[in-house]
PDB file of C-alpha atoms in Angstrom:
ATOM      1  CA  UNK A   1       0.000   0.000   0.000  1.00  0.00           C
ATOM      2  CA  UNK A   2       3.341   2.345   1.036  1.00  0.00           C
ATOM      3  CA  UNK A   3       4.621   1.653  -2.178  1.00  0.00           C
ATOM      4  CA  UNK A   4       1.691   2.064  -4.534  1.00  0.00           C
ATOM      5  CA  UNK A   5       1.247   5.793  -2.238  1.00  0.00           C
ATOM      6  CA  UNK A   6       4.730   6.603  -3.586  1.00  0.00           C
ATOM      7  CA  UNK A   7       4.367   5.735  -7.067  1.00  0.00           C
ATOM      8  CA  UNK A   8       1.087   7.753  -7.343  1.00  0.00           C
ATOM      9  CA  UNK A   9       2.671  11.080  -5.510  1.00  0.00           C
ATOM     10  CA  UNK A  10       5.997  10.466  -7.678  1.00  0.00           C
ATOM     11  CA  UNK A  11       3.640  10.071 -10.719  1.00  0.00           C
ATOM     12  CA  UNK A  12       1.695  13.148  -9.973  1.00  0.00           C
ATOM     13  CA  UNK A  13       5.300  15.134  -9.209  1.00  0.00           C
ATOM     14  CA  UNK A  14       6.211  14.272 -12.943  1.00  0.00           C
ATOM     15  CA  UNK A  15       2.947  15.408 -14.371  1.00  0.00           C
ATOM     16  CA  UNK A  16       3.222  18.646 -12.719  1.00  0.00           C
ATOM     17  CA  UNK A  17       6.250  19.264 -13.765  1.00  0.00           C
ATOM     18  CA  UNK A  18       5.143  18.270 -17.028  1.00  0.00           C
ATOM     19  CA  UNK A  19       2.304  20.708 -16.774  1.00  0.00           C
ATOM     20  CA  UNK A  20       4.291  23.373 -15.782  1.00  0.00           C
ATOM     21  CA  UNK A  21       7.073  22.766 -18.726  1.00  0.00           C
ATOM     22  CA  UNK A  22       4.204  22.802 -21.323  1.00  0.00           C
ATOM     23  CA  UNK A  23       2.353  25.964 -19.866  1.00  0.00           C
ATOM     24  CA  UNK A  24       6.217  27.344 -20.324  1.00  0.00           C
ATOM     25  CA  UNK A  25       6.781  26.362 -23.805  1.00  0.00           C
ATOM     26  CA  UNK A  26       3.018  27.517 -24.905  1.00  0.00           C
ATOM     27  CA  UNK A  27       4.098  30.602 -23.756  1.00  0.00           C
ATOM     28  CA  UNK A  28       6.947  30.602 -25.391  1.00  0.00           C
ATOM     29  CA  UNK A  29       6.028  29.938 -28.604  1.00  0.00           C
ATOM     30  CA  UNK A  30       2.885  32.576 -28.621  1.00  0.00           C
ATOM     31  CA  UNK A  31       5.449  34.868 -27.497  1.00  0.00           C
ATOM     32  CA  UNK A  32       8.399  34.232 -29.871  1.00  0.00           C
ATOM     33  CA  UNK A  33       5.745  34.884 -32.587  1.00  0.00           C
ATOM     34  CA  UNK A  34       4.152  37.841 -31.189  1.00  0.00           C
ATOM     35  CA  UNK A  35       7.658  39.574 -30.815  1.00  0.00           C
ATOM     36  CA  UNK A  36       8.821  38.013 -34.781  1.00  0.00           C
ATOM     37  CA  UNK A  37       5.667  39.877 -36.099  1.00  0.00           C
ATOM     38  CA  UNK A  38       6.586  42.878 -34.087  1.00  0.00           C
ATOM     39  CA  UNK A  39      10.028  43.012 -35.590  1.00  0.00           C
ATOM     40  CA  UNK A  40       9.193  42.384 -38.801  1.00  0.00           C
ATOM     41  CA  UNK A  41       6.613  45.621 -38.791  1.00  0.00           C
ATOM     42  CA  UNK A  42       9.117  47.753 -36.334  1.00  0.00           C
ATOM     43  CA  UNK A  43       6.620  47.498 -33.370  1.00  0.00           C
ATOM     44  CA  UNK A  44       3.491  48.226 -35.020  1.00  0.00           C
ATOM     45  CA  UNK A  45       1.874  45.432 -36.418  1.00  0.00           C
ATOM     46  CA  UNK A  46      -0.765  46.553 -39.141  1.00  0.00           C
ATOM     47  CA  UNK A  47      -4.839  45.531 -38.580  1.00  0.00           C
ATOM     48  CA  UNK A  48      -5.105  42.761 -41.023  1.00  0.00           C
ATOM     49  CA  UNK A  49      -1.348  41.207 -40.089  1.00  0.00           C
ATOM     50  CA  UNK A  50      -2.339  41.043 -36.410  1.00  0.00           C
ATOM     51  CA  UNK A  51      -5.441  39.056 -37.137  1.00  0.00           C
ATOM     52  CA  UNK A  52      -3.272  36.617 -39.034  1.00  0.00           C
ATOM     53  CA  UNK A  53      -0.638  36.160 -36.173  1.00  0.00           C
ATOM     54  CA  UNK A  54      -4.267  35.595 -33.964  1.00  0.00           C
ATOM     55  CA  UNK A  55      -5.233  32.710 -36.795  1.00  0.00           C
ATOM     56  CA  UNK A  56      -1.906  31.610 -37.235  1.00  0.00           C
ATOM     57  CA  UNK A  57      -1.359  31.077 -33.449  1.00  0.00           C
ATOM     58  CA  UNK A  58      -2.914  27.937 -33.033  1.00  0.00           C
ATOM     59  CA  UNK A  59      -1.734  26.284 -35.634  1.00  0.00           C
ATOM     60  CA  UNK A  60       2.525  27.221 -34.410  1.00  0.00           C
ATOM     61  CA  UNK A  61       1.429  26.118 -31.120  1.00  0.00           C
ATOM     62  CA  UNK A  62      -0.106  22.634 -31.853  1.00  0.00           C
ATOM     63  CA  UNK A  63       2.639  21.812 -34.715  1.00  0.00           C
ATOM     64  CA  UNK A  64       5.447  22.757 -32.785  1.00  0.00           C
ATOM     65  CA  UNK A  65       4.377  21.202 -29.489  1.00  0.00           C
ATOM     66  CA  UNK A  66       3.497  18.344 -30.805  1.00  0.00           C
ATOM     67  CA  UNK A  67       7.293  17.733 -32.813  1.00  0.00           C
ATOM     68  CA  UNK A  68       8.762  18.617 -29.687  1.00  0.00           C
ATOM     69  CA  UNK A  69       7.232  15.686 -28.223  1.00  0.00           C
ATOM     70  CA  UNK A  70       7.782  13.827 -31.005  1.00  0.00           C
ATOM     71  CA  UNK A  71      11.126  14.441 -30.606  1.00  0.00           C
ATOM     72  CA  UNK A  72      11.747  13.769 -27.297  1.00  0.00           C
ATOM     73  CA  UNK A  73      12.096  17.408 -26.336  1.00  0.00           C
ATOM     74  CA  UNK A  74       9.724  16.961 -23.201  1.00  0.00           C
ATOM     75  CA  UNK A  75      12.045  13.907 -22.104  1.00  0.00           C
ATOM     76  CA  UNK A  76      15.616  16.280 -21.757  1.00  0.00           C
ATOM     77  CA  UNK A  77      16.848  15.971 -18.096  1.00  0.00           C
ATOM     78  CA  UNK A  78      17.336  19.354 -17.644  1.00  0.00           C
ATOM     79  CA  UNK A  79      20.455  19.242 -15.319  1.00  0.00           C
ATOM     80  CA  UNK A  80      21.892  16.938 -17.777  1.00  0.00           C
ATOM     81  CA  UNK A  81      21.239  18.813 -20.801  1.00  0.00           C
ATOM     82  CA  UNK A  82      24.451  18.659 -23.296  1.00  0.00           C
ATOM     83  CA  UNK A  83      25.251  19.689 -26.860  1.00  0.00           C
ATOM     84  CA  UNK A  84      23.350  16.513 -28.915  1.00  0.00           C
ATOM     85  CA  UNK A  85      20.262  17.948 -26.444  1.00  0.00           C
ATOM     86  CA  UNK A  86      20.843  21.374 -27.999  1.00  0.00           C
ATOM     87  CA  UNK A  87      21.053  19.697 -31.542  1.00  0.00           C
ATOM     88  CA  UNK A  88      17.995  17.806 -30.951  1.00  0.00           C
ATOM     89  CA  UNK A  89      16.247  20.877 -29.783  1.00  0.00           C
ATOM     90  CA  UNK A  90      17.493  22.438 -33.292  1.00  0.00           C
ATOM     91  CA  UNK A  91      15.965  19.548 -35.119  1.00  0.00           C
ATOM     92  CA  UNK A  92      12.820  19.940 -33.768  1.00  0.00           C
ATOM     93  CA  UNK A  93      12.670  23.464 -34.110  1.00  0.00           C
ATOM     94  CA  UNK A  94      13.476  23.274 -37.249  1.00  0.00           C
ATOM     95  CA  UNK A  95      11.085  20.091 -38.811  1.00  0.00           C
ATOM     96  CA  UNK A  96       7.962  22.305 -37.063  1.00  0.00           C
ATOM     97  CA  UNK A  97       9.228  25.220 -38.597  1.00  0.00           C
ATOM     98  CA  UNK A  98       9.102  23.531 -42.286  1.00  0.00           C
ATOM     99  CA  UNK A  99       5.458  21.673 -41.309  1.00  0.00           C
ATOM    100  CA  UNK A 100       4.256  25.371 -40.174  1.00  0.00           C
ATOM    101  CA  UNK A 101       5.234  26.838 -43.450  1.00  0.00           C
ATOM    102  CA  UNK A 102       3.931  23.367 -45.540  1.00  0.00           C
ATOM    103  CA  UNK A 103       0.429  24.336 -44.024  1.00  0.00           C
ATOM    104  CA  UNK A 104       0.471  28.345 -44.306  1.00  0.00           C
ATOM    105  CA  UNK A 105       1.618  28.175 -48.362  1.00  0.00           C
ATOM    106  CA  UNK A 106      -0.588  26.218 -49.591  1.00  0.00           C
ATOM    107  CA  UNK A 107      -3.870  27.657 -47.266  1.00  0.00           C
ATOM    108  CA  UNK A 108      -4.996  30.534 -49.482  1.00  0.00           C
ATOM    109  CA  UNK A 109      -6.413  32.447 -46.178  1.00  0.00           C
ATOM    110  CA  UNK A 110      -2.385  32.599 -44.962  1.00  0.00           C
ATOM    111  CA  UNK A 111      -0.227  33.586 -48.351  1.00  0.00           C
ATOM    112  CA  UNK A 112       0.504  36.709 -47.269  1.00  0.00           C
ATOM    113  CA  UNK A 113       2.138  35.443 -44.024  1.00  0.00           C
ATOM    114  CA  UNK A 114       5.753  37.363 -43.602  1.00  0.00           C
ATOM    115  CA  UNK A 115       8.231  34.978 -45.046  1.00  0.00           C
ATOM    116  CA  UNK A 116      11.065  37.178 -41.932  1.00  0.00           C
ATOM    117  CA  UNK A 117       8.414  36.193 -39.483  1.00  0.00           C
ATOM    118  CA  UNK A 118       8.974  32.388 -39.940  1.00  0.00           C
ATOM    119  CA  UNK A 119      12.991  32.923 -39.860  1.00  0.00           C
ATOM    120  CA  UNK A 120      12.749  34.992 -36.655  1.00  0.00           C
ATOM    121  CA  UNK A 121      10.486  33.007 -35.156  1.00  0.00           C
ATOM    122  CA  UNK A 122      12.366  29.706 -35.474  1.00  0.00           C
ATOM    123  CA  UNK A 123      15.884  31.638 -33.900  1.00  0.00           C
ATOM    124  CA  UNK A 124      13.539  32.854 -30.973  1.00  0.00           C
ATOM    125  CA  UNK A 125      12.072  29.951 -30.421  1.00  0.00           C
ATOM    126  CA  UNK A 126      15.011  27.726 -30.329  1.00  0.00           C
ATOM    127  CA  UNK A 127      16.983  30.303 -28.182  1.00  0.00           C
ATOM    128  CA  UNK A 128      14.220  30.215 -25.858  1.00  0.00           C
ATOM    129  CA  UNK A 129      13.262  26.321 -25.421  1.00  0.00           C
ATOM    130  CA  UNK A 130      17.259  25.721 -25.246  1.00  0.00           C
ATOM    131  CA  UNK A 131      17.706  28.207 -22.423  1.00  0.00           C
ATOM    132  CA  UNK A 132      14.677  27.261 -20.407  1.00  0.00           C
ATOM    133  CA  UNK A 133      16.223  23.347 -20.521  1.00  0.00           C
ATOM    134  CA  UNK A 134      19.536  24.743 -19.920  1.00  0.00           C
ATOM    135  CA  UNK A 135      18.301  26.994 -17.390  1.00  0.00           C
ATOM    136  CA  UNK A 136      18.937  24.063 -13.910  1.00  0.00           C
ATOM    137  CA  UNK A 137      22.321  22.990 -15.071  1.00  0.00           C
ATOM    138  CA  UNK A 138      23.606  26.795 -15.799  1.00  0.00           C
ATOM    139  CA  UNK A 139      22.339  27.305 -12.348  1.00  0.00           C
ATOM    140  CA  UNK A 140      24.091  24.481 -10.470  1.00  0.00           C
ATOM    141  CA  UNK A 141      27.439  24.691 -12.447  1.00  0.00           C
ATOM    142  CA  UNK A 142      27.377  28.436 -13.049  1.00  0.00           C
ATOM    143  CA  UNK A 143      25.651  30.314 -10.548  1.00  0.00           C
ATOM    144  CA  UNK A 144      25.668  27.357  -7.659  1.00  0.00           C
ATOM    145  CA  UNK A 145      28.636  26.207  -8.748  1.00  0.00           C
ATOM    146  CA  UNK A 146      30.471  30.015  -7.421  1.00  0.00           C
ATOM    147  CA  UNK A 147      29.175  29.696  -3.814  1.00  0.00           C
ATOM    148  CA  UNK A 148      30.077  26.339  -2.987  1.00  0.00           C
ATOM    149  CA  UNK A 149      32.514  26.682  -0.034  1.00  0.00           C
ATOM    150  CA  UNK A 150      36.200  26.723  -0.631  1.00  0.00           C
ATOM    151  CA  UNK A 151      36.661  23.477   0.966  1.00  0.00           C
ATOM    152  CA  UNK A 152      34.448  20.669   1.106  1.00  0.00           C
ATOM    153  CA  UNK A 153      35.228  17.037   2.197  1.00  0.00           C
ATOM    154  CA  UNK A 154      38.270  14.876   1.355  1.00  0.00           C
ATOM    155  CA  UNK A 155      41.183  16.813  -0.684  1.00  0.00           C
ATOM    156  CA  UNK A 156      40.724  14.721  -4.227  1.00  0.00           C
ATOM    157  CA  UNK A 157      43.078  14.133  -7.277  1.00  0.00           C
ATOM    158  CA  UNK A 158      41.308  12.811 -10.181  1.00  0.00           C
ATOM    159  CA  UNK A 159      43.661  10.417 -12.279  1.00  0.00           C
ATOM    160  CA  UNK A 160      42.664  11.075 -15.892  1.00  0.00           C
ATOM    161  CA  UNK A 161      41.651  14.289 -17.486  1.00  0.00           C
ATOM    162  CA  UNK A 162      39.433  13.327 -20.419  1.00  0.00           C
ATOM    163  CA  UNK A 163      35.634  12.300 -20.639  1.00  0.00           C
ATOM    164  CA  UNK A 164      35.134  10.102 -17.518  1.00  0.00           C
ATOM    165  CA  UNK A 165      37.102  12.587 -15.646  1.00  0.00           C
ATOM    166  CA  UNK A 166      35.462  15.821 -16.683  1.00  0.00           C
ATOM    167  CA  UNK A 167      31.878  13.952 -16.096  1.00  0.00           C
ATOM    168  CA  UNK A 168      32.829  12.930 -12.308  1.00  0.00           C
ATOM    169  CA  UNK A 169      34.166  16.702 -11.776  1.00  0.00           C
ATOM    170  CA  UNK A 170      30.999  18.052 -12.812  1.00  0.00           C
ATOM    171  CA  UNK A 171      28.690  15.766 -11.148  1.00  0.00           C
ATOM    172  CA  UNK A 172      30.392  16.436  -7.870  1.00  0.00           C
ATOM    173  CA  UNK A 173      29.763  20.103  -8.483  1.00  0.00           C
ATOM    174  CA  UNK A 174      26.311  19.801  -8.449  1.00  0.00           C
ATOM    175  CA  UNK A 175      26.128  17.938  -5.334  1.00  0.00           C
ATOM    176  CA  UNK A 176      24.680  19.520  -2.335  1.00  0.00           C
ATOM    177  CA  UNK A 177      27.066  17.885  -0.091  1.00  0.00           C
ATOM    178  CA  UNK A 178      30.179  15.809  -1.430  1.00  0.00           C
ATOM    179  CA  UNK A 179      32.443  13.430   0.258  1.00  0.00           C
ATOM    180  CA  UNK A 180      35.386  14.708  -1.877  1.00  0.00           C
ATOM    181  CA  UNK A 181      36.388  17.906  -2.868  1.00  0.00           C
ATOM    182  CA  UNK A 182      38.497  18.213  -6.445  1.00  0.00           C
ATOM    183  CA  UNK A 183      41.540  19.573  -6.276  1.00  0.00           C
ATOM    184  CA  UNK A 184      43.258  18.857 -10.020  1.00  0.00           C
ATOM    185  CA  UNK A 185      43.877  16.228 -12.526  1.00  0.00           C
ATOM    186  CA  UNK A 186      46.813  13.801 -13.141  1.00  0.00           C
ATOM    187  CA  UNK A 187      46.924  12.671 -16.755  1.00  0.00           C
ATOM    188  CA  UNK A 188      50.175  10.842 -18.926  1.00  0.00           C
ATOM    189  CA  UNK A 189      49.113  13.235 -22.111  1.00  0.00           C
ATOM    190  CA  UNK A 190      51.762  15.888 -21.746  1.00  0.00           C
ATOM    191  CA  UNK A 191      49.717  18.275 -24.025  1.00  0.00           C
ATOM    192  CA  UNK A 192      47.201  18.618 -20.886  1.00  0.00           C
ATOM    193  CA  UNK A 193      49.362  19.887 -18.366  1.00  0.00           C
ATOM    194  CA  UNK A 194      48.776  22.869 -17.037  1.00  0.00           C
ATOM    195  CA  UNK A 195      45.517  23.247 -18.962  1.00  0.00           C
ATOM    196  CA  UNK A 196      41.902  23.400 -16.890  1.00  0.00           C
ATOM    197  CA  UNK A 197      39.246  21.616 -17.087  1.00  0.00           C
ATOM    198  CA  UNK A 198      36.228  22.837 -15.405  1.00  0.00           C
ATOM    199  CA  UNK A 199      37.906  25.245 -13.514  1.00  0.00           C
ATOM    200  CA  UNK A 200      40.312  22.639 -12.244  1.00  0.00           C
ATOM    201  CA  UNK A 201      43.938  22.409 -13.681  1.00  0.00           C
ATOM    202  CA  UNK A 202      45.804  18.936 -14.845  1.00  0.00           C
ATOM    203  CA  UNK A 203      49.101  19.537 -12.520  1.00  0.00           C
ATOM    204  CA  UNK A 204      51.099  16.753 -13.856  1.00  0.00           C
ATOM    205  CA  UNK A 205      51.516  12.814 -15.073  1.00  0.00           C
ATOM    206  CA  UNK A 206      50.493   9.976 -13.042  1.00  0.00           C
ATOM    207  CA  UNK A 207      54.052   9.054 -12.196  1.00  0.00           C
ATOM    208  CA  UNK A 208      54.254  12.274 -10.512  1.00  0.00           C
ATOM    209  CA  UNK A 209      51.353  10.979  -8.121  1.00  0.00           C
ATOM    210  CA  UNK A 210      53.360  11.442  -4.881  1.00  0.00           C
ATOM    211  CA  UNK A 211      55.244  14.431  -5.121  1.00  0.00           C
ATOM    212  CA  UNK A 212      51.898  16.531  -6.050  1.00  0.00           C
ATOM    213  CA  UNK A 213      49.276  14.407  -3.815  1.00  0.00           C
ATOM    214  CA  UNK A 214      52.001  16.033  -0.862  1.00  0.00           C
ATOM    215  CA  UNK A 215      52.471  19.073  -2.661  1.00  0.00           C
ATOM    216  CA  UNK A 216      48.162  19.953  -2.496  1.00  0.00           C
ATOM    217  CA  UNK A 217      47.618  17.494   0.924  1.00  0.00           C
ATOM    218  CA  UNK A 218      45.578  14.967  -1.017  1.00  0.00           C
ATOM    219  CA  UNK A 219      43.536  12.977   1.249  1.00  0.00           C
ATOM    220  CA  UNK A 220      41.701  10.964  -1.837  1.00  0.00           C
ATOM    221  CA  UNK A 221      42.452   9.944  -5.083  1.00  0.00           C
ATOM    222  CA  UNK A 222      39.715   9.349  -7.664  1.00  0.00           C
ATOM    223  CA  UNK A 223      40.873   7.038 -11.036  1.00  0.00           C
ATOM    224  CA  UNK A 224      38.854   7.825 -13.759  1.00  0.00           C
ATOM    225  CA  UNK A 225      40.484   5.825 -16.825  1.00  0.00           C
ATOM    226  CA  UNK A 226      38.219   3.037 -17.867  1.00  0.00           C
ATOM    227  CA  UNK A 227      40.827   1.411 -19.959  1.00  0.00           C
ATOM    228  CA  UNK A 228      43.599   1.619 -17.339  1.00  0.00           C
ATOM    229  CA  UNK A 229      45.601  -1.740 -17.440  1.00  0.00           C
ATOM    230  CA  UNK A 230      46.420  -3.784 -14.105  1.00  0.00           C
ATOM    231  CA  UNK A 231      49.820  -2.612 -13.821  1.00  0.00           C
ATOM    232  CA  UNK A 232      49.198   1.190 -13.828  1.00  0.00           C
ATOM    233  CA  UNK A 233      46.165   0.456 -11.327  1.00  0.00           C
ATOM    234  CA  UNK A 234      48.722  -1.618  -8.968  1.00  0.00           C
ATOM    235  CA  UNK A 235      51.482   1.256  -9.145  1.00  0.00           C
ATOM    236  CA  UNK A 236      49.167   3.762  -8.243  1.00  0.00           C
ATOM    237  CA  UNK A 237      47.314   1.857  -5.379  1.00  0.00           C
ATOM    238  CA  UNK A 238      51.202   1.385  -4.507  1.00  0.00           C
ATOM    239  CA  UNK A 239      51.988   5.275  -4.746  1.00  0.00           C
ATOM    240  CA  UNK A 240      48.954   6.245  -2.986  1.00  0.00           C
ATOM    241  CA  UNK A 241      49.689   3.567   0.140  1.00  0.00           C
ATOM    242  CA  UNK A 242      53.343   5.004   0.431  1.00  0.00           C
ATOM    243  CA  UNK A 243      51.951   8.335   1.708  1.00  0.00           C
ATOM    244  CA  UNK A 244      49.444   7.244   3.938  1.00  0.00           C
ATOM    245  CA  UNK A 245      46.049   7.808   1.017  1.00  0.00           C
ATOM    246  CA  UNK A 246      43.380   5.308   1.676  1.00  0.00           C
ATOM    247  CA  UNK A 247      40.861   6.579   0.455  1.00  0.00           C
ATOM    248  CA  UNK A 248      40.796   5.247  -3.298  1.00  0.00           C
ATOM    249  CA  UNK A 249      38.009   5.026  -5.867  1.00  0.00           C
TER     250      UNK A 249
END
């Protein structure tokens, strides 16, 4: 009974949030129109071209909200969003825009719809949608991401500074509360030292593990090379024993 309490509340949490997100993008599009048509005529929109943004209306917001859920816009995790996100939003922006313009040129009653007003419309409405889903994760890694206190749990070196690396970094910057705090990256590519990524710089190669882990007082070391062979993995566990870091992961 517990359980099927929590899957109804958790069920209704989603479709409010879904509610709210569609109210948002309704809005958005009626808007991103509204403000095209207002460009196009320099802020004053003539009689008989602001009844046709009224009839034409409808018809942008049911196309495009229904490609953006045939597109899987409505299923972007919005903390998570990442460039193919922004490309997908660009697709779906942009297959609505050419279904909009299918319908309205060959309806007699919409001919003389502004050909600018479609192009200005479709760059509105993308910027919009894509900063609205961008919107959490700008937040936690932007604005957040600047208040978090200067120190916060275990000292950390992160062995590896390319994909798996930059992803851990950046999901322990949105954490609320982390058991380990980054301090820099060790990586054997030579072309990375000294370079940052996300905010944190690569200080040196992996055999240089001890002399920077006592250099920054590392009190954790994080290895984030999936393809790391047995023998690297055993001299690092080795390095890291030899001054006193237990904490490995």
């Amino acid at each position: 009974m517990l359980k099927m309490y929590e899957r109804i509340l958790k069920y209704l949490n989603i479709l409010r949030k879904n509610i709210i997100l569609l109210g948002a993008d309704l809005l958005i599009i009626a808007l991103s129109l509204h403000i095209a048509f207002l460009l196009r005529f320099d802020f004053h929109i003539p009689i008989r071209y602001y009844e046709l943004f009224l009839k034409t209306m409808p018809l942008f917001i049911l196309v495009k909200t229904f490609i953006f859920y045939l597109m899987g816009v409505y299923s972007l995790i919005w903390r998570y969003v990442g460039i193919k996100d922004i490309w997908s939003i660009i697709k779906a922006v942009g297959i609505s825009q050419i279904a909009i313009v299918s319908i309205i040129y060959f309806n007699p009653d919409f001919r003389s719809f502004p050909r600018s007003v479609i192009i200005t419309d479709a760059v509105l409405t993308f910027v919009s949608i894509s900063s609205l889903r961008a919107s959490k994760r700008f937040y936690l890694e932007i604005i957040k991401g600047q208040f978090r206190p200067e120190y916060s749990g275990k000292r950390t070196l992160i062995i590896g500074a390319g994909n798996t690396g930059e992803m851990i970094v950046r999901e322990i910057s949105r954490m609320e509360i982390s058991e380990y705090y980054p301090v820099g990256f060790l990586d054997d590519d030579p072309s990375k030292t000294g370079k940052n990524i996300n905010q944190l710089k690569v200080l040196g190669g992996i055999d240089q593990l001890e002399e920077i882990a006592k250099k920054q007082k590392i009190e954790a070391i994080i290895i984030a090379i999936p393809s790391i062979s047995n023998n690297k993995l055993r001299k690092i566990y080795k390095s890291a024993k030899r001054i006193n870091i237990n904490t490995i992961k």
